[in-house]
Amino acid sequence: MSEEEMMPVETDPPATRSKGPETSRTLEKGLRLLTLFDVEHQHWSLREFREAAGESKTVVVRLVKTLERLGFVERNPQTSTYSLGNSVAKLAYVIESHERLVRVAQPFMQRLSDITSETILLCAETEHGWPMLLSVVTARYLVPSDA
């Protein structure tokens, strides 16, 4: 990598970086290493991580080894470089599957709403409850019936 490519990457303005006890600086540093990956920078050595992140060798080694143990980065033993691991792919799949569900369901929901003039809601069960994923709202006002 050229010297320019290894410059620290600013993912957040300084004002948004954590400073208080309510956040984890160590977690933030590890996640910042992950944000260094992009299409042009798919492989990083420990030295490149250290230079780009502006952290000490000890800190970078600990962060990268933790990310590796958790599957967020994988080490290539031939090149001694790291690339994104399967844990990142798993998280991307979760996002993509939600987007795919919405993309497939939305036209059917719209058609059902057009036919019935009713609001249509799509919800999915998760381990945390029933979050609403998508809704198609009609312009029709709710008129309560006299019971």
PDB file of C-alpha atoms in Angstrom:
ATOM      1  CA  MET A   1       0.000   0.000   0.000  1.00  0.00           C
ATOM      2  CA  SER A   2       1.155   3.500  -0.671  1.00  0.00           C
ATOM      3  CA  GLU A   3       1.723   5.951   2.153  1.00  0.00           C
ATOM      4  CA  GLU A   4      -1.425   7.839   1.157  1.00  0.00           C
ATOM      5  CA  GLU A   5      -3.546   4.660   1.264  1.00  0.00           C
ATOM      6  CA  MET A   6      -2.369   3.905   4.810  1.00  0.00           C
ATOM      7  CA  MET A   7      -3.421   7.259   6.220  1.00  0.00           C
ATOM      8  CA  PRO A   8      -5.858   6.934   9.136  1.00  0.00           C
ATOM      9  CA  VAL A   9      -9.424   6.648   7.948  1.00  0.00           C
ATOM     10  CA  GLU A  10     -11.879   9.018   9.603  1.00  0.00           C
ATOM     11  CA  THR A  11     -15.172   7.201   9.962  1.00  0.00           C
ATOM     12  CA  ASP A  12     -16.649   9.653  12.454  1.00  0.00           C
ATOM     13  CA  PRO A  13     -15.956  13.292  13.152  1.00  0.00           C
ATOM     14  CA  PRO A  14     -13.971  13.810  16.401  1.00  0.00           C
ATOM     15  CA  ALA A  15     -17.024  15.205  18.176  1.00  0.00           C
ATOM     16  CA  THR A  16     -18.840  11.851  17.852  1.00  0.00           C
ATOM     17  CA  ARG A  17     -16.035   9.710  19.272  1.00  0.00           C
ATOM     18  CA  SER A  18     -16.727   8.214  22.659  1.00  0.00           C
ATOM     19  CA  LYS A  19     -15.331   9.999  25.663  1.00  0.00           C
ATOM     20  CA  GLY A  20     -17.596   9.032  28.521  1.00  0.00           C
ATOM     21  CA  PRO A  21     -17.980   5.973  30.716  1.00  0.00           C
ATOM     22  CA  GLU A  22     -21.146   4.916  28.852  1.00  0.00           C
ATOM     23  CA  THR A  23     -19.141   3.608  25.896  1.00  0.00           C
ATOM     24  CA  SER A  24     -16.307   1.137  25.417  1.00  0.00           C
ATOM     25  CA  ARG A  25     -13.155   2.632  23.951  1.00  0.00           C
ATOM     26  CA  THR A  26     -11.723  -0.849  23.332  1.00  0.00           C
ATOM     27  CA  LEU A  27     -14.796  -1.956  21.407  1.00  0.00           C
ATOM     28  CA  GLU A  28     -14.710   1.295  19.463  1.00  0.00           C
ATOM     29  CA  LYS A  29     -11.062   0.711  18.508  1.00  0.00           C
ATOM     30  CA  GLY A  30     -11.829  -2.816  17.308  1.00  0.00           C
ATOM     31  CA  LEU A  31     -14.798  -1.693  15.257  1.00  0.00           C
ATOM     32  CA  ARG A  32     -12.727   1.107  13.766  1.00  0.00           C
ATOM     33  CA  LEU A  33     -10.265  -1.520  12.518  1.00  0.00           C
ATOM     34  CA  LEU A  34     -13.147  -3.253  10.751  1.00  0.00           C
ATOM     35  CA  THR A  35     -14.172   0.024   9.099  1.00  0.00           C
ATOM     36  CA  LEU A  36     -10.745   0.208   7.452  1.00  0.00           C
ATOM     37  CA  PHE A  37     -11.803  -2.566   5.077  1.00  0.00           C
ATOM     38  CA  ASP A  38     -13.267  -1.466   1.776  1.00  0.00           C
ATOM     39  CA  VAL A  39     -13.158  -2.518  -1.873  1.00  0.00           C
ATOM     40  CA  GLU A  40      -9.674  -1.057  -2.393  1.00  0.00           C
ATOM     41  CA  HIS A  41      -8.327  -2.305   0.971  1.00  0.00           C
ATOM     42  CA  GLN A  42      -9.407  -5.917   1.434  1.00  0.00           C
ATOM     43  CA  HIS A  43      -6.199  -7.172   3.088  1.00  0.00           C
ATOM     44  CA  TRP A  44      -4.308  -5.577   5.994  1.00  0.00           C
ATOM     45  CA  SER A  45      -1.088  -6.503   7.781  1.00  0.00           C
ATOM     46  CA  LEU A  46      -0.633  -5.739  11.470  1.00  0.00           C
ATOM     47  CA  ARG A  47       1.757  -2.939  10.548  1.00  0.00           C
ATOM     48  CA  GLU A  48      -0.779  -1.421   8.150  1.00  0.00           C
ATOM     49  CA  PHE A  49      -3.527  -1.648  10.783  1.00  0.00           C
ATOM     50  CA  ARG A  50      -1.221   0.019  13.314  1.00  0.00           C
ATOM     51  CA  GLU A  51      -0.275   2.860  10.973  1.00  0.00           C
ATOM     52  CA  ALA A  52      -3.814   3.473   9.733  1.00  0.00           C
ATOM     53  CA  ALA A  53      -5.396   3.298  13.190  1.00  0.00           C
ATOM     54  CA  GLY A  54      -2.664   5.248  14.968  1.00  0.00           C
ATOM     55  CA  GLU A  55      -2.571   2.683  17.785  1.00  0.00           C
ATOM     56  CA  SER A  56       0.362   0.913  19.432  1.00  0.00           C
ATOM     57  CA  LYS A  57       1.524  -2.491  18.236  1.00  0.00           C
ATOM     58  CA  THR A  58       0.330  -4.124  21.477  1.00  0.00           C
ATOM     59  CA  VAL A  59      -3.166  -2.671  21.171  1.00  0.00           C
ATOM     60  CA  VAL A  60      -3.507  -3.607  17.495  1.00  0.00           C
ATOM     61  CA  VAL A  61      -2.280  -7.173  18.080  1.00  0.00           C
ATOM     62  CA  ARG A  62      -4.798  -7.667  20.896  1.00  0.00           C
ATOM     63  CA  LEU A  63      -7.656  -6.171  18.887  1.00  0.00           C
ATOM     64  CA  VAL A  64      -6.879  -8.183  15.749  1.00  0.00           C
ATOM     65  CA  LYS A  65      -6.432 -11.441  17.678  1.00  0.00           C
ATOM     66  CA  THR A  66      -9.805 -10.855  19.370  1.00  0.00           C
ATOM     67  CA  LEU A  67     -11.473 -10.108  16.024  1.00  0.00           C
ATOM     68  CA  GLU A  68      -9.842 -13.226  14.581  1.00  0.00           C
ATOM     69  CA  ARG A  69     -11.008 -15.436  17.468  1.00  0.00           C
ATOM     70  CA  LEU A  70     -14.569 -14.172  16.973  1.00  0.00           C
ATOM     71  CA  GLY A  71     -14.419 -14.730  13.200  1.00  0.00           C
ATOM     72  CA  PHE A  72     -14.575 -11.076  12.146  1.00  0.00           C
ATOM     73  CA  VAL A  73     -11.162 -11.276  10.452  1.00  0.00           C
ATOM     74  CA  GLU A  74      -9.214 -14.193   9.004  1.00  0.00           C
ATOM     75  CA  ARG A  75      -5.430 -14.432   8.746  1.00  0.00           C
ATOM     76  CA  ASN A  76      -3.774 -15.623   5.545  1.00  0.00           C
ATOM     77  CA  PRO A  77      -0.694 -17.550   6.752  1.00  0.00           C
ATOM     78  CA  GLN A  78       1.102 -17.140   3.406  1.00  0.00           C
ATOM     79  CA  THR A  79       0.897 -13.341   3.349  1.00  0.00           C
ATOM     80  CA  SER A  80       0.401 -12.612   7.071  1.00  0.00           C
ATOM     81  CA  THR A  81      -2.476 -10.330   6.140  1.00  0.00           C
ATOM     82  CA  TYR A  82      -6.025 -10.207   7.437  1.00  0.00           C
ATOM     83  CA  SER A  83      -9.284 -10.055   5.516  1.00  0.00           C
ATOM     84  CA  LEU A  84     -12.890  -9.911   6.651  1.00  0.00           C
ATOM     85  CA  GLY A  85     -14.164 -13.157   8.173  1.00  0.00           C
ATOM     86  CA  ASN A  86     -17.346 -15.178   8.217  1.00  0.00           C
ATOM     87  CA  SER A  87     -18.853 -13.302  11.163  1.00  0.00           C
ATOM     88  CA  VAL A  88     -19.055 -10.183   8.991  1.00  0.00           C
ATOM     89  CA  ALA A  89     -20.707 -12.240   6.248  1.00  0.00           C
ATOM     90  CA  LYS A  90     -23.230 -13.553   8.782  1.00  0.00           C
ATOM     91  CA  LEU A  91     -24.180 -10.020   9.823  1.00  0.00           C
ATOM     92  CA  ALA A  92     -24.414  -8.951   6.179  1.00  0.00           C
ATOM     93  CA  TYR A  93     -26.727 -11.904   5.527  1.00  0.00           C
ATOM     94  CA  VAL A  94     -29.050 -10.777   8.324  1.00  0.00           C
ATOM     95  CA  ILE A  95     -29.295  -7.315   6.768  1.00  0.00           C
ATOM     96  CA  GLU A  96     -29.676  -8.667   3.233  1.00  0.00           C
ATOM     97  CA  SER A  97     -32.342 -11.206   4.210  1.00  0.00           C
ATOM     98  CA  HIS A  98     -34.431  -8.410   5.760  1.00  0.00           C
ATOM     99  CA  GLU A  99     -34.009  -6.253   2.671  1.00  0.00           C
ATOM    100  CA  ARG A 100     -34.874  -9.204   0.430  1.00  0.00           C
ATOM    101  CA  LEU A 101     -38.007  -9.964   2.475  1.00  0.00           C
ATOM    102  CA  VAL A 102     -39.136  -6.350   2.214  1.00  0.00           C
ATOM    103  CA  ARG A 103     -38.354  -6.195  -1.513  1.00  0.00           C
ATOM    104  CA  VAL A 104     -40.343  -9.382  -2.235  1.00  0.00           C
ATOM    105  CA  ALA A 105     -43.245  -8.691   0.119  1.00  0.00           C
ATOM    106  CA  GLN A 106     -43.872  -5.011  -0.595  1.00  0.00           C
ATOM    107  CA  PRO A 107     -45.548  -5.374  -4.036  1.00  0.00           C
ATOM    108  CA  PHE A 108     -47.905  -8.075  -2.700  1.00  0.00           C
ATOM    109  CA  MET A 109     -48.719  -5.977   0.332  1.00  0.00           C
ATOM    110  CA  GLN A 110     -49.418  -2.954  -1.858  1.00  0.00           C
ATOM    111  CA  ARG A 111     -51.742  -4.993  -4.086  1.00  0.00           C
ATOM    112  CA  LEU A 112     -53.595  -6.396  -1.063  1.00  0.00           C
ATOM    113  CA  SER A 113     -53.966  -2.874   0.323  1.00  0.00           C
ATOM    114  CA  ASP A 114     -55.246  -1.603  -3.025  1.00  0.00           C
ATOM    115  CA  ILE A 115     -57.834  -4.402  -3.199  1.00  0.00           C
ATOM    116  CA  THR A 116     -59.038  -4.143   0.404  1.00  0.00           C
ATOM    117  CA  SER A 117     -58.414  -0.445   1.118  1.00  0.00           C
ATOM    118  CA  GLU A 118     -56.887  -1.583   4.388  1.00  0.00           C
ATOM    119  CA  THR A 119     -53.514  -0.969   6.008  1.00  0.00           C
ATOM    120  CA  ILE A 120     -51.253  -4.001   5.682  1.00  0.00           C
ATOM    121  CA  LEU A 121     -48.562  -4.812   8.246  1.00  0.00           C
ATOM    122  CA  LEU A 122     -45.796  -7.385   7.935  1.00  0.00           C
ATOM    123  CA  CYS A 123     -44.253  -8.596  11.180  1.00  0.00           C
ATOM    124  CA  ALA A 124     -41.700 -11.311  11.840  1.00  0.00           C
ATOM    125  CA  GLU A 125     -40.978 -13.206  15.016  1.00  0.00           C
ATOM    126  CA  THR A 126     -37.546 -12.694  16.512  1.00  0.00           C
ATOM    127  CA  GLU A 127     -35.989 -13.703  19.791  1.00  0.00           C
ATOM    128  CA  HIS A 128     -36.798 -10.219  21.118  1.00  0.00           C
ATOM    129  CA  GLY A 129     -40.474 -10.057  20.199  1.00  0.00           C
ATOM    130  CA  TRP A 130     -42.460  -8.999  17.141  1.00  0.00           C
ATOM    131  CA  PRO A 131     -40.902  -5.983  15.408  1.00  0.00           C
ATOM    132  CA  MET A 132     -42.851  -4.476  12.534  1.00  0.00           C
ATOM    133  CA  LEU A 133     -40.814  -4.862   9.365  1.00  0.00           C
ATOM    134  CA  LEU A 134     -43.009  -3.198   6.771  1.00  0.00           C
ATOM    135  CA  SER A 135     -46.335  -1.440   6.453  1.00  0.00           C
ATOM    136  CA  VAL A 136     -48.525  -0.184   3.623  1.00  0.00           C
ATOM    137  CA  VAL A 137     -50.873   2.496   4.944  1.00  0.00           C
ATOM    138  CA  THR A 138     -54.057   3.516   3.176  1.00  0.00           C
ATOM    139  CA  ALA A 139     -55.418   7.032   2.961  1.00  0.00           C
ATOM    140  CA  ARG A 140     -58.682   5.806   4.433  1.00  0.00           C
ATOM    141  CA  TYR A 141     -59.495   7.126   7.885  1.00  0.00           C
ATOM    142  CA  LEU A 142     -60.266   4.748  10.704  1.00  0.00           C
ATOM    143  CA  VAL A 143     -63.974   4.872  11.376  1.00  0.00           C
ATOM    144  CA  PRO A 144     -64.947   3.161  14.601  1.00  0.00           C
ATOM    145  CA  SER A 145     -68.042   1.029  14.409  1.00  0.00           C
ATOM    146  CA  ASP A 146     -70.856   1.394  16.917  1.00  0.00           C
ATOM    147  CA  ALA A 147     -70.990  -1.794  18.895  1.00  0.00           C
TER     148      ALA A 147
END
